[in-house]
């Protein structure tokens, strides 16, 4: 390997004073940005999350991981249906709004599904889900949802890495 391309790694050993180092290591993995929405007794609620992944085609399953310490945690683990919205590169303001305020529905256009689940309009993709399973994930819960309906459009994703939003350069092409 060419010496000019060599980089030193920061080592991490778990410990109570090393959480920032672990977050910095996690942050090196670029993820998409989602907003998860649900209906609560007090009205619609939203949550910005980047812990989202496809799980299975058959049955159609996805997962996301809400933090147990979040003030919105109970709303998203109550057993109600929810929707996961993948944001497009131009939708950073929506991600920011729901990161600050769970009732930021005035930041975007939305409508309700027949079951009352709030659905954000014109996101890059949307997965309307019913709870399938939850698993303990340390300071988070791994929430697996069974997809009831999915929708998508063309566009570039909003990306999050190292604490910053960004986009992708150019379109992805298949192999």
Short mmCIF file of N, CA and C in Angstrom, two decimals:
data_model
loop_
_atom_site.label_atom_id
_atom_site.label_comp_id
_atom_site.label_asym_id
_atom_site.label_seq_id
_atom_site.Cartn_x
_atom_site.Cartn_y
_atom_site.Cartn_z
N UNK A 1 0.84 -1.18 0.00
CA UNK A 1 0.00 0.00 0.00
C UNK A 1 0.87 1.23 0.00
N UNK A 2 0.48 2.21 -0.75
CA UNK A 2 1.19 3.47 -0.84
C UNK A 2 1.15 4.17 0.52
N UNK A 3 2.28 4.60 1.04
CA UNK A 3 2.36 5.25 2.35
C UNK A 3 1.53 6.51 2.46
N UNK A 4 1.32 7.21 1.34
CA UNK A 4 0.54 8.45 1.40
C UNK A 4 -0.94 8.17 1.65
N UNK A 5 -1.38 6.93 1.46
CA UNK A 5 -2.78 6.58 1.68
C UNK A 5 -3.01 5.99 3.07
N UNK A 6 -1.94 5.77 3.84
CA UNK A 6 -2.08 5.16 5.16
C UNK A 6 -2.70 6.16 6.14
N UNK A 7 -3.60 5.65 6.98
CA UNK A 7 -4.23 6.46 8.02
C UNK A 7 -4.11 5.69 9.32
N UNK A 8 -3.96 6.41 10.41
CA UNK A 8 -3.93 5.73 11.69
C UNK A 8 -5.35 5.58 12.21
N UNK A 9 -5.62 4.49 12.87
CA UNK A 9 -6.92 4.22 13.46
C UNK A 9 -6.92 4.64 14.92
N UNK A 10 -8.05 5.11 15.39
CA UNK A 10 -8.24 5.37 16.81
C UNK A 10 -8.81 4.10 17.41
N UNK A 11 -8.13 3.55 18.38
CA UNK A 11 -8.60 2.32 19.02
C UNK A 11 -9.69 2.62 20.03
N UNK A 12 -10.59 1.68 20.18
CA UNK A 12 -11.68 1.82 21.13
C UNK A 12 -11.77 0.55 21.96
N UNK A 13 -11.80 0.72 23.27
CA UNK A 13 -12.07 -0.37 24.20
C UNK A 13 -13.25 0.10 25.04
N UNK A 14 -14.35 -0.67 25.08
CA UNK A 14 -15.54 -0.20 25.82
C UNK A 14 -15.22 0.20 27.25
N UNK A 15 -15.87 1.25 27.68
CA UNK A 15 -15.73 1.74 29.04
C UNK A 15 -16.67 2.92 29.25
N UNK A 16 -16.94 3.26 30.51
CA UNK A 16 -17.91 4.32 30.80
C UNK A 16 -17.52 5.69 30.26
N UNK A 17 -16.25 5.94 30.08
CA UNK A 17 -15.82 7.26 29.60
C UNK A 17 -15.47 7.25 28.11
N UNK A 18 -15.88 6.22 27.40
CA UNK A 18 -15.50 6.09 25.99
C UNK A 18 -16.69 6.16 25.03
N UNK A 19 -17.87 6.58 25.49
CA UNK A 19 -19.06 6.61 24.65
C UNK A 19 -18.86 7.50 23.42
N UNK A 20 -18.20 8.65 23.57
CA UNK A 20 -17.99 9.55 22.43
C UNK A 20 -17.15 8.87 21.36
N UNK A 21 -16.11 8.13 21.78
CA UNK A 21 -15.28 7.43 20.81
C UNK A 21 -16.09 6.39 20.04
N UNK A 22 -16.97 5.68 20.72
CA UNK A 22 -17.79 4.67 20.05
C UNK A 22 -18.77 5.35 19.09
N UNK A 23 -19.37 6.45 19.50
CA UNK A 23 -20.28 7.19 18.61
C UNK A 23 -19.52 7.67 17.37
N UNK A 24 -18.28 8.12 17.56
CA UNK A 24 -17.48 8.56 16.42
C UNK A 24 -17.18 7.40 15.47
N UNK A 25 -16.92 6.23 16.02
CA UNK A 25 -16.69 5.05 15.17
C UNK A 25 -17.97 4.66 14.42
N UNK A 26 -19.11 4.62 15.12
CA UNK A 26 -20.40 4.34 14.47
C UNK A 26 -20.67 5.35 13.35
N UNK A 27 -20.31 6.60 13.60
CA UNK A 27 -20.59 7.67 12.64
C UNK A 27 -19.86 7.54 11.33
N UNK A 28 -18.88 6.67 11.25
CA UNK A 28 -18.15 6.47 10.00
C UNK A 28 -18.96 5.66 8.99
N UNK A 29 -20.05 5.05 9.47
CA UNK A 29 -20.93 4.30 8.58
C UNK A 29 -22.03 5.24 8.11
N UNK A 30 -22.05 5.57 6.84
CA UNK A 30 -23.07 6.46 6.29
C UNK A 30 -24.40 5.73 6.24
N UNK A 31 -25.45 6.41 6.66
CA UNK A 31 -26.79 5.82 6.65
C UNK A 31 -27.75 6.78 5.96
N UNK A 32 -28.89 6.26 5.62
CA UNK A 32 -29.98 7.10 5.16
C UNK A 32 -30.64 7.73 6.37
N UNK A 33 -31.54 8.67 6.13
CA UNK A 33 -32.26 9.35 7.19
C UNK A 33 -33.74 9.04 7.03
N UNK A 34 -34.38 8.63 8.13
CA UNK A 34 -35.80 8.32 8.10
C UNK A 34 -36.54 9.15 9.14
N UNK A 35 -37.83 9.28 8.93
CA UNK A 35 -38.74 9.79 9.95
C UNK A 35 -39.77 8.70 10.16
N UNK A 36 -39.92 8.26 11.41
CA UNK A 36 -40.90 7.24 11.76
C UNK A 36 -42.08 7.97 12.38
N UNK A 37 -43.30 7.62 11.95
CA UNK A 37 -44.50 8.27 12.47
C UNK A 37 -45.49 7.25 13.00
N UNK A 38 -46.27 7.66 13.97
CA UNK A 38 -47.32 6.82 14.53
C UNK A 38 -48.45 7.70 15.05
N UNK A 39 -49.57 7.08 15.36
CA UNK A 39 -50.71 7.76 15.96
C UNK A 39 -50.70 7.47 17.45
N UNK A 40 -50.83 8.51 18.27
CA UNK A 40 -50.91 8.35 19.72
C UNK A 40 -52.28 8.87 20.18
N UNK A 41 -52.66 8.62 21.42
CA UNK A 41 -53.92 9.18 21.92
C UNK A 41 -53.95 10.72 21.87
N UNK A 42 -52.76 11.34 21.87
CA UNK A 42 -52.68 12.80 21.83
C UNK A 42 -52.52 13.35 20.41
N UNK A 43 -52.48 12.47 19.40
CA UNK A 43 -52.33 12.91 18.01
C UNK A 43 -51.12 12.27 17.35
N UNK A 44 -50.77 12.74 16.14
CA UNK A 44 -49.64 12.14 15.43
C UNK A 44 -48.31 12.49 16.09
N UNK A 45 -47.37 11.55 15.99
CA UNK A 45 -46.04 11.72 16.58
C UNK A 45 -45.00 11.26 15.55
N UNK A 46 -43.86 11.96 15.49
CA UNK A 46 -42.77 11.60 14.59
C UNK A 46 -41.44 11.55 15.30
N UNK A 47 -40.48 10.87 14.67
CA UNK A 47 -39.19 10.59 15.28
C UNK A 47 -38.17 10.46 14.15
N UNK A 48 -37.10 11.23 14.15
CA UNK A 48 -36.05 11.08 13.15
C UNK A 48 -35.10 9.98 13.59
N UNK A 49 -34.80 9.07 12.69
CA UNK A 49 -33.94 7.93 13.02
C UNK A 49 -33.07 7.56 11.82
N UNK A 50 -31.85 7.13 12.10
CA UNK A 50 -31.02 6.58 11.02
C UNK A 50 -30.74 5.10 11.24
N UNK A 51 -31.35 4.51 12.25
CA UNK A 51 -31.19 3.08 12.53
C UNK A 51 -32.31 2.30 11.85
N UNK A 52 -32.21 2.15 10.55
CA UNK A 52 -33.23 1.50 9.74
C UNK A 52 -32.55 0.48 8.82
N UNK A 53 -33.22 -0.65 8.62
CA UNK A 53 -32.68 -1.66 7.71
C UNK A 53 -33.79 -2.55 7.18
N UNK A 54 -33.61 -3.01 5.96
CA UNK A 54 -34.48 -4.06 5.46
C UNK A 54 -34.10 -5.35 6.19
N UNK A 55 -35.06 -6.25 6.36
CA UNK A 55 -34.81 -7.51 7.05
C UNK A 55 -35.13 -8.69 6.16
N UNK A 56 -36.33 -8.69 5.56
CA UNK A 56 -36.79 -9.87 4.84
C UNK A 56 -37.74 -9.46 3.71
N UNK A 57 -37.69 -10.20 2.62
CA UNK A 57 -38.63 -10.00 1.52
C UNK A 57 -39.90 -10.81 1.78
N UNK A 58 -39.74 -12.05 2.31
CA UNK A 58 -40.89 -12.92 2.55
C UNK A 58 -40.74 -13.61 3.89
N UNK A 59 -41.41 -13.13 4.94
CA UNK A 59 -42.37 -12.03 4.90
C UNK A 59 -41.66 -10.69 4.76
N UNK A 60 -42.40 -9.68 4.35
CA UNK A 60 -41.85 -8.34 4.15
C UNK A 60 -41.63 -7.67 5.50
N UNK A 61 -40.35 -7.56 5.92
CA UNK A 61 -40.01 -7.01 7.24
C UNK A 61 -38.92 -5.96 7.13
N UNK A 62 -39.00 -4.96 8.00
CA UNK A 62 -37.96 -3.94 8.18
C UNK A 62 -37.71 -3.80 9.67
N UNK A 63 -36.62 -3.12 10.02
CA UNK A 63 -36.37 -2.83 11.43
C UNK A 63 -35.88 -1.41 11.60
N UNK A 64 -36.07 -0.92 12.79
CA UNK A 64 -35.49 0.35 13.22
C UNK A 64 -35.28 0.24 14.72
N UNK A 65 -34.50 1.15 15.30
CA UNK A 65 -34.10 1.00 16.69
C UNK A 65 -34.28 2.30 17.48
N UNK A 66 -35.43 2.47 18.15
CA UNK A 66 -35.61 3.66 18.98
C UNK A 66 -34.82 3.55 20.29
N UNK A 67 -34.32 4.69 20.74
CA UNK A 67 -33.57 4.75 22.00
C UNK A 67 -34.54 4.68 23.18
N UNK A 68 -34.22 3.86 24.16
CA UNK A 68 -35.05 3.74 25.37
C UNK A 68 -35.10 5.06 26.14
N UNK A 69 -34.08 5.89 26.01
CA UNK A 69 -34.02 7.15 26.75
C UNK A 69 -34.84 8.26 26.10
N UNK A 70 -35.36 8.03 24.91
CA UNK A 70 -36.12 9.07 24.22
C UNK A 70 -37.45 9.33 24.91
N UNK A 71 -37.82 10.60 24.97
CA UNK A 71 -39.12 10.95 25.54
C UNK A 71 -40.26 10.43 24.67
N UNK A 72 -39.98 10.06 23.43
CA UNK A 72 -41.00 9.54 22.51
C UNK A 72 -41.01 8.02 22.44
N UNK A 73 -40.15 7.37 23.21
CA UNK A 73 -40.01 5.91 23.15
C UNK A 73 -41.33 5.17 23.34
N UNK A 74 -42.09 5.52 24.36
CA UNK A 74 -43.33 4.80 24.66
C UNK A 74 -44.33 4.89 23.51
N UNK A 75 -44.38 6.02 22.84
CA UNK A 75 -45.31 6.19 21.73
C UNK A 75 -45.01 5.22 20.58
N UNK A 76 -43.73 4.87 20.43
CA UNK A 76 -43.34 4.01 19.31
C UNK A 76 -43.20 2.55 19.68
N UNK A 77 -43.42 2.22 20.92
CA UNK A 77 -43.36 0.81 21.33
C UNK A 77 -44.67 0.37 21.97
N UNK A 78 -45.73 1.12 21.70
CA UNK A 78 -47.04 0.84 22.31
C UNK A 78 -47.82 -0.24 21.57
N UNK A 79 -47.35 -0.65 20.41
CA UNK A 79 -48.06 -1.66 19.63
C UNK A 79 -48.88 -1.09 18.50
N UNK A 80 -48.88 0.24 18.33
CA UNK A 80 -49.62 0.87 17.24
C UNK A 80 -48.85 0.71 15.92
N UNK A 81 -49.59 0.75 14.83
CA UNK A 81 -48.95 0.76 13.51
C UNK A 81 -48.10 2.00 13.37
N UNK A 82 -47.12 1.95 12.48
CA UNK A 82 -46.25 3.09 12.23
C UNK A 82 -45.80 3.08 10.78
N UNK A 83 -45.22 4.20 10.35
CA UNK A 83 -44.67 4.30 9.00
C UNK A 83 -43.24 4.81 9.10
N UNK A 84 -42.39 4.21 8.30
CA UNK A 84 -40.99 4.63 8.19
C UNK A 84 -40.83 5.32 6.85
N UNK A 85 -40.38 6.57 6.87
CA UNK A 85 -40.24 7.39 5.67
C UNK A 85 -38.77 7.64 5.40
N UNK A 86 -38.27 7.22 4.25
CA UNK A 86 -36.89 7.48 3.84
C UNK A 86 -36.87 8.84 3.17
N UNK A 87 -36.04 9.75 3.69
CA UNK A 87 -36.01 11.11 3.19
C UNK A 87 -35.11 11.27 1.97
N UNK A 88 -35.55 12.13 1.06
CA UNK A 88 -34.74 12.49 -0.09
C UNK A 88 -33.75 13.58 0.29
N UNK A 89 -32.74 13.73 -0.55
CA UNK A 89 -31.66 14.69 -0.28
C UNK A 89 -32.18 16.11 0.00
N UNK A 90 -33.29 16.47 -0.62
CA UNK A 90 -33.84 17.82 -0.46
C UNK A 90 -34.72 17.95 0.78
N UNK A 91 -34.84 16.91 1.60
CA UNK A 91 -35.76 16.92 2.74
C UNK A 91 -35.07 17.01 4.10
N UNK A 92 -33.88 17.60 4.14
CA UNK A 92 -33.14 17.77 5.39
C UNK A 92 -33.97 18.51 6.43
N UNK A 93 -34.72 19.52 6.00
CA UNK A 93 -35.51 20.32 6.96
C UNK A 93 -36.55 19.45 7.67
N UNK A 94 -37.08 18.44 7.01
CA UNK A 94 -38.05 17.55 7.64
C UNK A 94 -37.36 16.70 8.71
N UNK A 95 -36.19 16.16 8.39
CA UNK A 95 -35.43 15.40 9.38
C UNK A 95 -35.08 16.24 10.59
N UNK A 96 -34.64 17.47 10.34
CA UNK A 96 -34.30 18.38 11.45
C UNK A 96 -35.53 18.68 12.30
N UNK A 97 -36.66 18.93 11.66
CA UNK A 97 -37.88 19.30 12.40
C UNK A 97 -38.31 18.19 13.34
N UNK A 98 -38.32 16.93 12.87
CA UNK A 98 -38.75 15.83 13.71
C UNK A 98 -37.68 15.41 14.72
N UNK A 99 -36.43 15.76 14.48
CA UNK A 99 -35.39 15.51 15.48
C UNK A 99 -35.61 16.41 16.70
N UNK A 100 -36.09 17.63 16.46
CA UNK A 100 -36.33 18.60 17.54
C UNK A 100 -37.69 18.44 18.20
N UNK A 101 -38.71 18.07 17.38
CA UNK A 101 -40.08 18.12 17.88
C UNK A 101 -40.90 16.99 17.27
N UNK A 102 -41.44 16.14 18.09
CA UNK A 102 -42.21 14.99 17.62
C UNK A 102 -43.53 15.35 16.99
N UNK A 103 -43.96 16.59 17.12
CA UNK A 103 -45.23 17.01 16.53
C UNK A 103 -45.01 18.01 15.41
N UNK A 104 -43.91 17.90 14.69
CA UNK A 104 -43.51 18.86 13.66
C UNK A 104 -44.19 18.62 12.32
N UNK A 105 -45.44 18.20 12.33
CA UNK A 105 -46.12 17.86 11.09
C UNK A 105 -46.39 19.08 10.21
N UNK A 106 -46.29 20.28 10.78
CA UNK A 106 -46.44 21.47 9.95
C UNK A 106 -45.23 21.69 9.05
N UNK A 107 -44.16 20.92 9.22
CA UNK A 107 -42.95 21.04 8.41
C UNK A 107 -43.08 20.32 7.07
N UNK A 108 -44.20 19.61 6.85
CA UNK A 108 -44.36 18.84 5.62
C UNK A 108 -45.83 18.57 5.34
N UNK A 109 -46.08 18.11 4.13
CA UNK A 109 -47.43 17.67 3.78
C UNK A 109 -47.59 16.22 4.23
N UNK A 110 -48.77 15.90 4.74
CA UNK A 110 -49.01 14.53 5.21
C UNK A 110 -50.50 14.25 5.19
N UNK A 111 -50.82 12.98 5.31
CA UNK A 111 -52.21 12.54 5.40
C UNK A 111 -52.26 11.30 6.27
N UNK A 112 -53.45 10.85 6.61
CA UNK A 112 -53.60 9.66 7.45
C UNK A 112 -53.98 8.45 6.61
N UNK A 113 -53.40 7.32 6.94
CA UNK A 113 -53.82 6.04 6.37
C UNK A 113 -55.18 5.70 6.97
N UNK A 114 -55.91 4.77 6.38
CA UNK A 114 -57.21 4.38 6.96
C UNK A 114 -57.14 3.95 8.43
N UNK A 115 -55.99 3.41 8.87
CA UNK A 115 -55.85 3.01 10.27
C UNK A 115 -55.41 4.15 11.18
N UNK A 116 -55.26 5.37 10.63
CA UNK A 116 -54.87 6.53 11.41
C UNK A 116 -53.38 6.83 11.44
N UNK A 117 -52.56 5.95 10.86
CA UNK A 117 -51.11 6.18 10.84
C UNK A 117 -50.81 7.41 10.00
N UNK A 118 -50.05 8.38 10.54
CA UNK A 118 -49.67 9.55 9.75
C UNK A 118 -48.66 9.16 8.67
N UNK A 119 -48.93 9.56 7.44
CA UNK A 119 -48.06 9.26 6.31
C UNK A 119 -47.55 10.56 5.70
N UNK A 120 -46.23 10.74 5.69
CA UNK A 120 -45.64 11.94 5.09
C UNK A 120 -45.68 11.79 3.57
N UNK A 121 -46.05 12.88 2.90
CA UNK A 121 -46.14 12.87 1.44
C UNK A 121 -44.78 13.11 0.79
N UNK A 122 -44.59 12.51 -0.37
CA UNK A 122 -43.45 12.78 -1.26
C UNK A 122 -42.09 12.45 -0.67
N UNK A 123 -42.01 11.51 0.27
CA UNK A 123 -40.69 11.06 0.73
C UNK A 123 -40.14 10.10 -0.32
N UNK A 124 -38.86 9.80 -0.22
CA UNK A 124 -38.21 8.95 -1.20
C UNK A 124 -38.79 7.53 -1.18
N UNK A 125 -39.09 7.05 0.01
CA UNK A 125 -39.77 5.75 0.17
C UNK A 125 -40.56 5.79 1.47
N UNK A 126 -41.58 4.95 1.55
CA UNK A 126 -42.39 4.87 2.75
C UNK A 126 -42.80 3.41 2.97
N UNK A 127 -42.67 2.97 4.23
CA UNK A 127 -43.04 1.61 4.62
C UNK A 127 -44.07 1.71 5.73
N UNK A 128 -45.30 1.40 5.45
CA UNK A 128 -46.39 1.41 6.43
C UNK A 128 -46.38 0.04 7.08
N UNK A 129 -46.20 -0.01 8.40
CA UNK A 129 -45.92 -1.27 9.10
C UNK A 129 -46.86 -1.52 10.27
N UNK A 130 -46.99 -2.78 10.59
CA UNK A 130 -47.60 -3.19 11.85
C UNK A 130 -46.50 -3.87 12.66
N UNK A 131 -46.48 -3.70 13.98
CA UNK A 131 -45.43 -4.32 14.77
C UNK A 131 -45.39 -5.84 14.59
N UNK A 132 -44.20 -6.38 14.41
CA UNK A 132 -44.01 -7.81 14.22
C UNK A 132 -43.29 -8.43 15.43
N UNK A 133 -42.22 -7.77 15.89
CA UNK A 133 -41.44 -8.27 17.04
C UNK A 133 -40.59 -7.13 17.58
N UNK A 134 -40.24 -7.23 18.85
CA UNK A 134 -39.26 -6.33 19.43
C UNK A 134 -38.23 -7.17 20.17
N UNK A 135 -37.02 -6.66 20.20
CA UNK A 135 -35.91 -7.36 20.85
C UNK A 135 -35.11 -6.34 21.64
N UNK A 136 -34.61 -6.75 22.79
CA UNK A 136 -33.75 -5.86 23.57
C UNK A 136 -32.48 -5.60 22.77
N UNK A 137 -32.08 -4.34 22.74
CA UNK A 137 -30.86 -3.95 22.05
C UNK A 137 -30.03 -3.01 22.91
N UNK A 138 -29.82 -3.38 24.17
CA UNK A 138 -29.04 -2.51 25.06
C UNK A 138 -29.83 -1.26 25.40
N UNK A 139 -29.29 -0.10 25.03
CA UNK A 139 -29.99 1.15 25.33
C UNK A 139 -31.02 1.51 24.25
N UNK A 140 -31.24 0.61 23.31
CA UNK A 140 -32.25 0.74 22.27
C UNK A 140 -33.13 -0.52 22.25
N UNK A 141 -34.21 -0.45 21.51
CA UNK A 141 -35.03 -1.63 21.22
C UNK A 141 -34.96 -1.85 19.72
N UNK A 142 -34.83 -3.09 19.31
CA UNK A 142 -34.87 -3.44 17.89
C UNK A 142 -36.33 -3.73 17.56
N UNK A 143 -36.94 -2.82 16.82
CA UNK A 143 -38.36 -2.93 16.47
C UNK A 143 -38.47 -3.45 15.04
N UNK A 144 -39.05 -4.63 14.89
CA UNK A 144 -39.23 -5.24 13.57
C UNK A 144 -40.68 -5.01 13.16
N UNK A 145 -40.87 -4.47 11.98
CA UNK A 145 -42.21 -4.21 11.47
C UNK A 145 -42.52 -5.04 10.25
N UNK A 146 -43.75 -5.52 10.18
CA UNK A 146 -44.24 -6.21 8.98
C UNK A 146 -44.83 -5.16 8.06
N UNK A 147 -44.37 -5.10 6.84
CA UNK A 147 -44.80 -4.08 5.89
C UNK A 147 -46.21 -4.39 5.40
N UNK A 148 -47.09 -3.42 5.58
CA UNK A 148 -48.46 -3.51 5.07
C UNK A 148 -48.54 -2.94 3.65
N UNK A 149 -47.74 -1.90 3.40
CA UNK A 149 -47.74 -1.22 2.11
C UNK A 149 -46.44 -0.44 1.99
N UNK A 150 -45.89 -0.39 0.79
CA UNK A 150 -44.68 0.39 0.52
C UNK A 150 -44.90 1.25 -0.71
N UNK A 151 -44.25 2.40 -0.74
CA UNK A 151 -44.32 3.30 -1.89
C UNK A 151 -42.94 3.96 -2.04
N UNK A 152 -42.59 4.36 -3.26
CA UNK A 152 -41.31 5.02 -3.48
C UNK A 152 -41.40 5.88 -4.73
N UNK A 153 -40.38 6.75 -4.85
CA UNK A 153 -40.24 7.61 -6.02
C UNK A 153 -38.76 7.69 -6.38
N UNK A 154 -38.47 8.22 -7.52
CA UNK A 154 -37.09 8.43 -7.93
C UNK A 154 -36.50 9.60 -7.15
N UNK A 155 -35.20 9.59 -6.94
CA UNK A 155 -34.51 10.68 -6.28
C UNK A 155 -33.28 10.19 -5.55
N UNK A 156 -32.51 11.12 -5.04
CA UNK A 156 -31.30 10.79 -4.28
C UNK A 156 -31.60 10.86 -2.79
N UNK A 157 -31.00 9.95 -2.01
CA UNK A 157 -31.28 9.91 -0.57
C UNK A 157 -30.54 10.97 0.22
N UNK A 158 -31.15 11.35 1.34
CA UNK A 158 -30.46 12.17 2.33
C UNK A 158 -29.57 11.20 3.12
N UNK A 159 -28.31 11.56 3.30
CA UNK A 159 -27.34 10.68 3.94
C UNK A 159 -26.82 11.36 5.21
N UNK A 160 -26.55 10.54 6.24
CA UNK A 160 -26.01 11.03 7.51
C UNK A 160 -24.73 10.27 7.81
N UNK A 161 -23.65 11.01 8.08
CA UNK A 161 -22.37 10.39 8.42
C UNK A 161 -21.55 11.36 9.25
N UNK A 162 -20.92 10.86 10.29
CA UNK A 162 -20.05 11.67 11.15
C UNK A 162 -20.75 12.93 11.66
N UNK A 163 -22.03 12.78 12.00
CA UNK A 163 -22.78 13.89 12.57
C UNK A 163 -23.23 14.94 11.58
N UNK A 164 -23.09 14.66 10.29
CA UNK A 164 -23.43 15.65 9.26
C UNK A 164 -24.37 15.04 8.22
N UNK A 165 -25.27 15.87 7.69
CA UNK A 165 -26.10 15.48 6.56
C UNK A 165 -25.32 15.69 5.28
N UNK A 166 -25.66 14.92 4.29
CA UNK A 166 -25.06 15.10 2.97
C UNK A 166 -25.90 14.39 1.94
N UNK A 167 -25.35 14.29 0.76
CA UNK A 167 -26.03 13.60 -0.33
C UNK A 167 -25.05 12.66 -1.01
N UNK A 168 -25.46 12.19 -2.14
CA UNK A 168 -24.59 11.33 -2.94
C UNK A 168 -24.31 12.04 -4.25
N UNK A 169 -23.19 11.74 -4.82
CA UNK A 169 -22.86 12.36 -6.10
C UNK A 169 -23.23 11.40 -7.21
N UNK A 170 -24.14 11.81 -8.06
CA UNK A 170 -24.55 10.99 -9.19
C UNK A 170 -25.53 9.91 -8.79
N UNK A 171 -26.04 9.22 -9.76
CA UNK A 171 -26.99 8.15 -9.58
C UNK A 171 -26.26 6.83 -9.41
N UNK A 172 -26.85 5.94 -8.65
CA UNK A 172 -26.33 4.60 -8.51
C UNK A 172 -26.80 3.79 -9.71
N UNK A 173 -25.97 2.90 -10.19
CA UNK A 173 -26.37 2.04 -11.30
C UNK A 173 -26.19 0.60 -10.89
N UNK A 174 -26.99 -0.26 -11.45
CA UNK A 174 -26.92 -1.68 -11.13
C UNK A 174 -25.71 -2.32 -11.77
N UNK A 175 -25.32 -3.45 -11.22
CA UNK A 175 -24.15 -4.16 -11.76
C UNK A 175 -24.54 -5.02 -12.93
#
